Amino acid sequence: MTETDNKIRRGRIIIALIALAVVVAAFFLFITMNNDRISAQNAQYLEGSTQQSARRISEWMTDSQTEVRLLTSLYESSLTDPDEASIDGIRALAAYTKFSYVTFSDATGMTYDDRGRTADASDRDYFVRGMEGESGVYATDSSLFYDDLSIIFYTPLKYQDEVIGVIAGAYREDSMKDFLATNFFGEKTSTFLCARDGTVVAHSAASEAAGGVLSAFEIYTNEGSTSEISRAELEEAFSDGASVTFDYRSPAGSGMAYVMKLPDYDWMLMRTFPISITEGMQSRAALAGVVLVGLVGGALALVAGYLLVQTMRQRSRLLSESEHVTSIVYSSLALFQRFAVIDLEKNTYEYLKDESIKDDLPRNGDYNMFRYYWQTRFYNEEECARMKEALTPEYIQAQLTEGVPYLHLEYRLEDPDTGVVAWNQASMIPLQRNADGVVTSVLLSVQDVTDVKEREIAQHNALQDAFNEAERASRAKTDFLNSMSHDIRTPMNSIMGLTAIASMYVDDPERVKDCLTKITTSSRHLLGLINEVLDMAKIESGNLGLSEEDFDLPETVESLLSIMTPQINDKKLNLKVEIADIQHEHVVGDPMRLQQVFVNIMGNSVKFTPEGGTVSLRIKELPSRVKGSGCYEFTFSDTGCGMSEDFVKTVFEPFTRANDSRVTKVEGTGLGMSIVRSVVNLMNGTIDVKSKLGEGTTFTVTVYMKLREGDEHDLTPLEGLHVLVADDEVEACESACEVLKSIGMEPDYVLSGDDAVAAVRDSEKNARSYVAIILDWKMPGKSGIEAAREIREIVSDDMPIIILSAYDWTAVEQEARSVGVDAFIAKPLFRSRLVHVMKGLLATDEPEPVSEYEVLQQSDFSGHRVLLTEDNSIAAAIALDIMGMTGLEVDHAENGRVAVDTLLDAEPGHYDLVFMDIQMPVMNGYEAANAIRAAAEGKGPDGIAIDPRPDLGTIPVVALTADAFADDVARARAAGMNAHMSKPMEIELLIKTLKEWL
């Protein structure tokens, strides 16, 4: 070897050593930087975890305070005597709370817990504050009943605004430990909830040394501890409520701690991050660095060795190059399970690497044996047939034409012993071609791509599911739009038909009035359908709300029957309506939403009940568990096609319709039942459904509604009077008799028209005449009208005969009047309706109902001037006419900006009230109301300063708008308006509003 070669060799060795030194230095630098990064990262993790826990604890404390207040409020509402207050009355309510125990302290401080123990709490701070009317949270290291840390949430118990005791809910130390317990990467850590003076209120200490200390300042800053922060600095952080991070080393352990103040509460939260976690992470990172350096050093050693061998064996360069190629090949082999060279001309194979192949396949041999071996291991027959063709020499040569660099094949293999299925990818790369360019040998490489393939399949399935869901939603919405025509046309047909009837009876005011009333009902139902579509968006966004207004239950039920009767008659269905023990008919709630529930449920009953079937409604008042509210049960039954058990589970989902050939032609939005469930839930009610295919369906709706005082009637003229009831259903007769007895009358009942005639004849003979007779219209055999004709021949013309019907009696009203029928009552027979009719027929002092026209004529608001803001000319003309009939002087502004300018130009006091539309061009109602109120403080609509107009700060502004939802009312009030009226304008509400504000 020449001197030059020696120099080259020494130079290469020196370079390799320098490179190794650089790698080692880089390693130590990497370890240092990585340790710093891990420490900083863990500090951020500790801070973020503590902040999340602080928010959670703050929310828990707020919820606990709310819970004890709710418990106290419920108990207060049940007290009728302050001396009855005791733990016994609270114990049942306490069972529904999450507190470890609940206590009641009377005015003397004697305290009882819900487990029967007693103690004196008169010296406890929370008792003193509670008796002073305060509510709050209190922490102690020695509770009355348990010698441990406790957190107590207390609130005063009042009777008629006087504090008579204190109710408290407490969490003990063990439950707080579980609540505060936290693990970081599988290792427990310590969390301390402390007062601002450092007192430990609760903890989940990971070590006994930390768990026994009652002050946060003594845990990590006491003697024998070394921390980055001094005790004085930690006390200052607690005093200021500041957040601070510090390292510690104490008998309780070593690590990092973070302190912060709880949101909304004057307590501190301290959490630790044990150093063992950080050291473990740093050790693993260092180990990885060592492995990396070892690999790099090994690689450098291999390169150095290779260079040394190359220098020493320059004369055998060809052999060295061969070894180099072999090294590269074996390095590449690590990426693949199997490598094989296949000679397509000689029909042989040779494995260079045969991982996962059993001994029954040699490393080399005949290619036919190779193919047969793998054909027995493919996943299924389809896979086997495909790969059997793909492995033939002819297929390989046909695919690997000139210019094609490789051939990829994917297939599945099943392990015959374990049954495990794996995805493989085989790649064939041409090694040699003949003179014609036909490949003669290939390199076969096989890779396990199970993980990749499973991810691809999962992504594909997810995309397919998303596509199917989008397609379903699109189809559902399309079906929804197509089906809306039926639901809209139903009330429209009623409106058009009733309009035609009214035009034919223009000379009959009562008939026209009845038609107009029903047109109004159908119009409101049509408005309800429009709201139903809008409700779905509100339900999805969580903004669906309820209004509270006075209404009568009979009017709501009669409105429902008025809407549904035409459809019931069209399908020739039987309608049964029954009431049971209705004591309170006057309630407070949302009648529109309640009717929406009823129409949707009964509408479905009518849709899915075949001709000749029966649709039933039963109304019952149940004992109420809520003070001041009535509990009402509405049961809707039908004899329709019914539903399967599977469909019953999804009946309340939007756009859901049964996949049944019997109902596919029945139109519907698919939104009704979803809205029904949402409305019932808002009313704190329940809805249950029972159904059986081919037998029918029963929906039971139970809701709570506030009670209000109804009109008191003098029932003295009706007491002791005999009445006869005739109906072919025993339940209907018994229900009617119960109502008659409740108003003091003495009823008898019969079950047919013939029996009714016989009963009247016998009563006349026995001198026990009835004062009134109530006949069901439709009875088998002799109908109510036929029975009335015969009864009128027996009794005098003064005896009232009343027809009771669940149907629209207008078609037979003329005939009924001609045979002597005096009045009609709609089923179900409500008490208030019966009293009104009976007093009208049997007494002479009952005033006739006043029409809306008469209400306007009787209302005199002369001398008052109002400003009507309305952009729609037709709506404005109607409002001007209606308001003018009351004597009001009304000026009109076509948008909000004109209204504001008009008020600013007018003298103070010129206008007494402003009616404000909402949806208007230029300036909407909300903006206009804000501008009016701002003018009182000297702010003009364009932000320009003006002379203050104090009168515009107090002038009543009433919203008159089609935005009629509960949140619209709230938004109007937030904009500075005093009241809200929805369109279309209701005369009674208009007069009530004018009286209130003028």
PDB file of N, CA and C in Angstrom, residues 875-904:
ATOM      1  N   ALA A 875    -102.773  46.363   5.797  1.00  0.00           N
ATOM      2  CA  ALA A 875    -102.808  46.155   7.242  1.00  0.00           C
ATOM      3  C   ALA A 875    -103.031  47.476   7.963  1.00  0.00           C
ATOM      4  N   ALA A 876    -102.408  48.545   7.463  1.00  0.00           N
ATOM      5  CA  ALA A 876    -102.582  49.857   8.088  1.00  0.00           C
ATOM      6  C   ALA A 876    -104.030  50.329   7.967  1.00  0.00           C
ATOM      7  N   ALA A 877    -104.652  50.129   6.776  1.00  0.00           N
ATOM      8  CA  ALA A 877    -106.038  50.568   6.572  1.00  0.00           C
ATOM      9  C   ALA A 877    -106.984  49.830   7.511  1.00  0.00           C
ATOM     10  N   ILE A 878    -106.761  48.508   7.671  1.00  0.00           N
ATOM     11  CA  ILE A 878    -107.614  47.726   8.573  1.00  0.00           C
ATOM     12  C   ILE A 878    -107.466  48.225  10.009  1.00  0.00           C
ATOM     13  N   ALA A 879    -106.231  48.423  10.447  1.00  0.00           N
ATOM     14  CA  ALA A 879    -105.984  48.868  11.820  1.00  0.00           C
ATOM     15  C   ALA A 879    -106.583  50.256  12.064  1.00  0.00           C
ATOM     16  N   LEU A 880    -106.452  51.163  11.079  1.00  0.00           N
ATOM     17  CA  LEU A 880    -107.005  52.510  11.228  1.00  0.00           C
ATOM     18  C   LEU A 880    -108.520  52.459  11.392  1.00  0.00           C
ATOM     19  N   ASP A 881    -109.200  51.589  10.607  1.00  0.00           N
ATOM     20  CA  ASP A 881    -110.659  51.480  10.709  1.00  0.00           C
ATOM     21  C   ASP A 881    -111.081  50.931  12.074  1.00  0.00           C
ATOM     22  N   ILE A 882    -110.400  49.864  12.505  1.00  0.00           N
ATOM     23  CA  ILE A 882    -110.768  49.224  13.773  1.00  0.00           C
ATOM     24  C   ILE A 882    -110.530  50.180  14.936  1.00  0.00           C
ATOM     25  N   MET A 883    -109.351  50.807  14.960  1.00  0.00           N
ATOM     26  CA  MET A 883    -109.053  51.718  16.074  1.00  0.00           C
ATOM     27  C   MET A 883    -109.946  52.949  16.040  1.00  0.00           C
ATOM     28  N   GLY A 884    -110.298  53.403  14.831  1.00  0.00           N
ATOM     29  CA  GLY A 884    -111.156  54.580  14.715  1.00  0.00           C
ATOM     30  C   GLY A 884    -112.529  54.349  15.305  1.00  0.00           C
ATOM     31  N   MET A 885    -112.998  53.074  15.298  1.00  0.00           N
ATOM     32  CA  MET A 885    -114.321  52.774  15.853  1.00  0.00           C
ATOM     33  C   MET A 885    -114.361  52.963  17.361  1.00  0.00           C
ATOM     34  N   THR A 886    -113.217  53.070  18.007  1.00  0.00           N
ATOM     35  CA  THR A 886    -113.176  53.276  19.459  1.00  0.00           C
ATOM     36  C   THR A 886    -113.086  54.748  19.834  1.00  0.00           C
ATOM     37  N   GLY A 887    -113.091  55.639  18.840  1.00  0.00           N
ATOM     38  CA  GLY A 887    -112.980  57.064  19.117  1.00  0.00           C
ATOM     39  C   GLY A 887    -111.555  57.571  19.133  1.00  0.00           C
ATOM     40  N   LEU A 888    -110.570  56.709  18.903  1.00  0.00           N
ATOM     41  CA  LEU A 888    -109.171  57.132  18.887  1.00  0.00           C
ATOM     42  C   LEU A 888    -108.885  58.020  17.677  1.00  0.00           C
ATOM     43  N   GLU A 889    -107.955  58.966  17.851  1.00  0.00           N
ATOM     44  CA  GLU A 889    -107.405  59.710  16.727  1.00  0.00           C
ATOM     45  C   GLU A 889    -106.079  59.031  16.366  1.00  0.00           C
ATOM     46  N   VAL A 890    -105.975  58.521  15.139  1.00  0.00           N
ATOM     47  CA  VAL A 890    -104.834  57.689  14.760  1.00  0.00           C
ATOM     48  C   VAL A 890    -104.083  58.332  13.601  1.00  0.00           C
ATOM     49  N   ASP A 891    -102.768  58.535  13.776  1.00  0.00           N
ATOM     50  CA  ASP A 891    -101.889  58.974  12.692  1.00  0.00           C
ATOM     51  C   ASP A 891    -101.065  57.777  12.226  1.00  0.00           C
ATOM     52  N   HIS A 892    -100.662  57.796  10.955  1.00  0.00           N
ATOM     53  CA  HIS A 892     -99.974  56.640  10.366  1.00  0.00           C
ATOM     54  C   HIS A 892     -98.548  57.022   9.944  1.00  0.00           C
ATOM     55  N   ALA A 893     -97.573  56.160  10.297  1.00  0.00           N
ATOM     56  CA  ALA A 893     -96.180  56.298   9.836  1.00  0.00           C
ATOM     57  C   ALA A 893     -95.807  55.018   9.108  1.00  0.00           C
ATOM     58  N   GLU A 894     -95.230  55.158   7.890  1.00  0.00           N
ATOM     59  CA  GLU A 894     -95.006  53.975   7.052  1.00  0.00           C
ATOM     60  C   GLU A 894     -93.753  53.186   7.392  1.00  0.00           C
ATOM     61  N   ASN A 895     -92.875  53.703   8.241  1.00  0.00           N
ATOM     62  CA  ASN A 895     -91.734  52.900   8.706  1.00  0.00           C
ATOM     63  C   ASN A 895     -91.214  53.488  10.020  1.00  0.00           C
ATOM     64  N   GLY A 896     -90.232  52.801  10.603  1.00  0.00           N
ATOM     65  CA  GLY A 896     -89.730  53.211  11.909  1.00  0.00           C
ATOM     66  C   GLY A 896     -89.094  54.571  11.911  1.00  0.00           C
ATOM     67  N   ARG A 897     -88.382  54.926  10.834  1.00  0.00           N
ATOM     68  CA  ARG A 897     -87.715  56.238  10.788  1.00  0.00           C
ATOM     69  C   ARG A 897     -88.732  57.372  10.750  1.00  0.00           C
ATOM     70  N   VAL A 898     -89.801  57.180   9.970  1.00  0.00           N
ATOM     71  CA  VAL A 898     -90.850  58.202   9.909  1.00  0.00           C
ATOM     72  C   VAL A 898     -91.508  58.345  11.280  1.00  0.00           C
ATOM     73  N   ALA A 899     -91.713  57.237  11.961  1.00  0.00           N
ATOM     74  CA  ALA A 899     -92.327  57.286  13.292  1.00  0.00           C
ATOM     75  C   ALA A 899     -91.464  58.088  14.266  1.00  0.00           C
ATOM     76  N   VAL A 900     -90.143  57.839  14.256  1.00  0.00           N
ATOM     77  CA  VAL A 900     -89.248  58.561  15.159  1.00  0.00           C
ATOM     78  C   VAL A 900     -89.273  60.060  14.834  1.00  0.00           C
ATOM     79  N   ASP A 901     -89.178  60.408  13.543  1.00  0.00           N
ATOM     80  CA  ASP A 901     -89.203  61.822  13.154  1.00  0.00           C
ATOM     81  C   ASP A 901     -90.525  62.482  13.544  1.00  0.00           C
ATOM     82  N   THR A 902     -91.638  61.735  13.379  1.00  0.00           N
ATOM     83  CA  THR A 902     -92.955  62.294  13.729  1.00  0.00           C
ATOM     84  C   THR A 902     -93.035  62.599  15.220  1.00  0.00           C
ATOM     85  N   LEU A 903     -92.539  61.699  16.033  1.00  0.00           N
ATOM     86  CA  LEU A 903     -92.565  61.921  17.487  1.00  0.00           C
ATOM     87  C   LEU A 903     -91.670  63.092  17.891  1.00  0.00           C
ATOM     88  N   LEU A 904     -90.496  63.197  17.232  1.00  0.00           N
ATOM     89  CA  LEU A 904     -89.592  64.298  17.560  1.00  0.00           C
ATOM     90  C   LEU A 904     -90.174  65.643  17.135  1.00  0.00           C
TER      91      LEU A 904
END
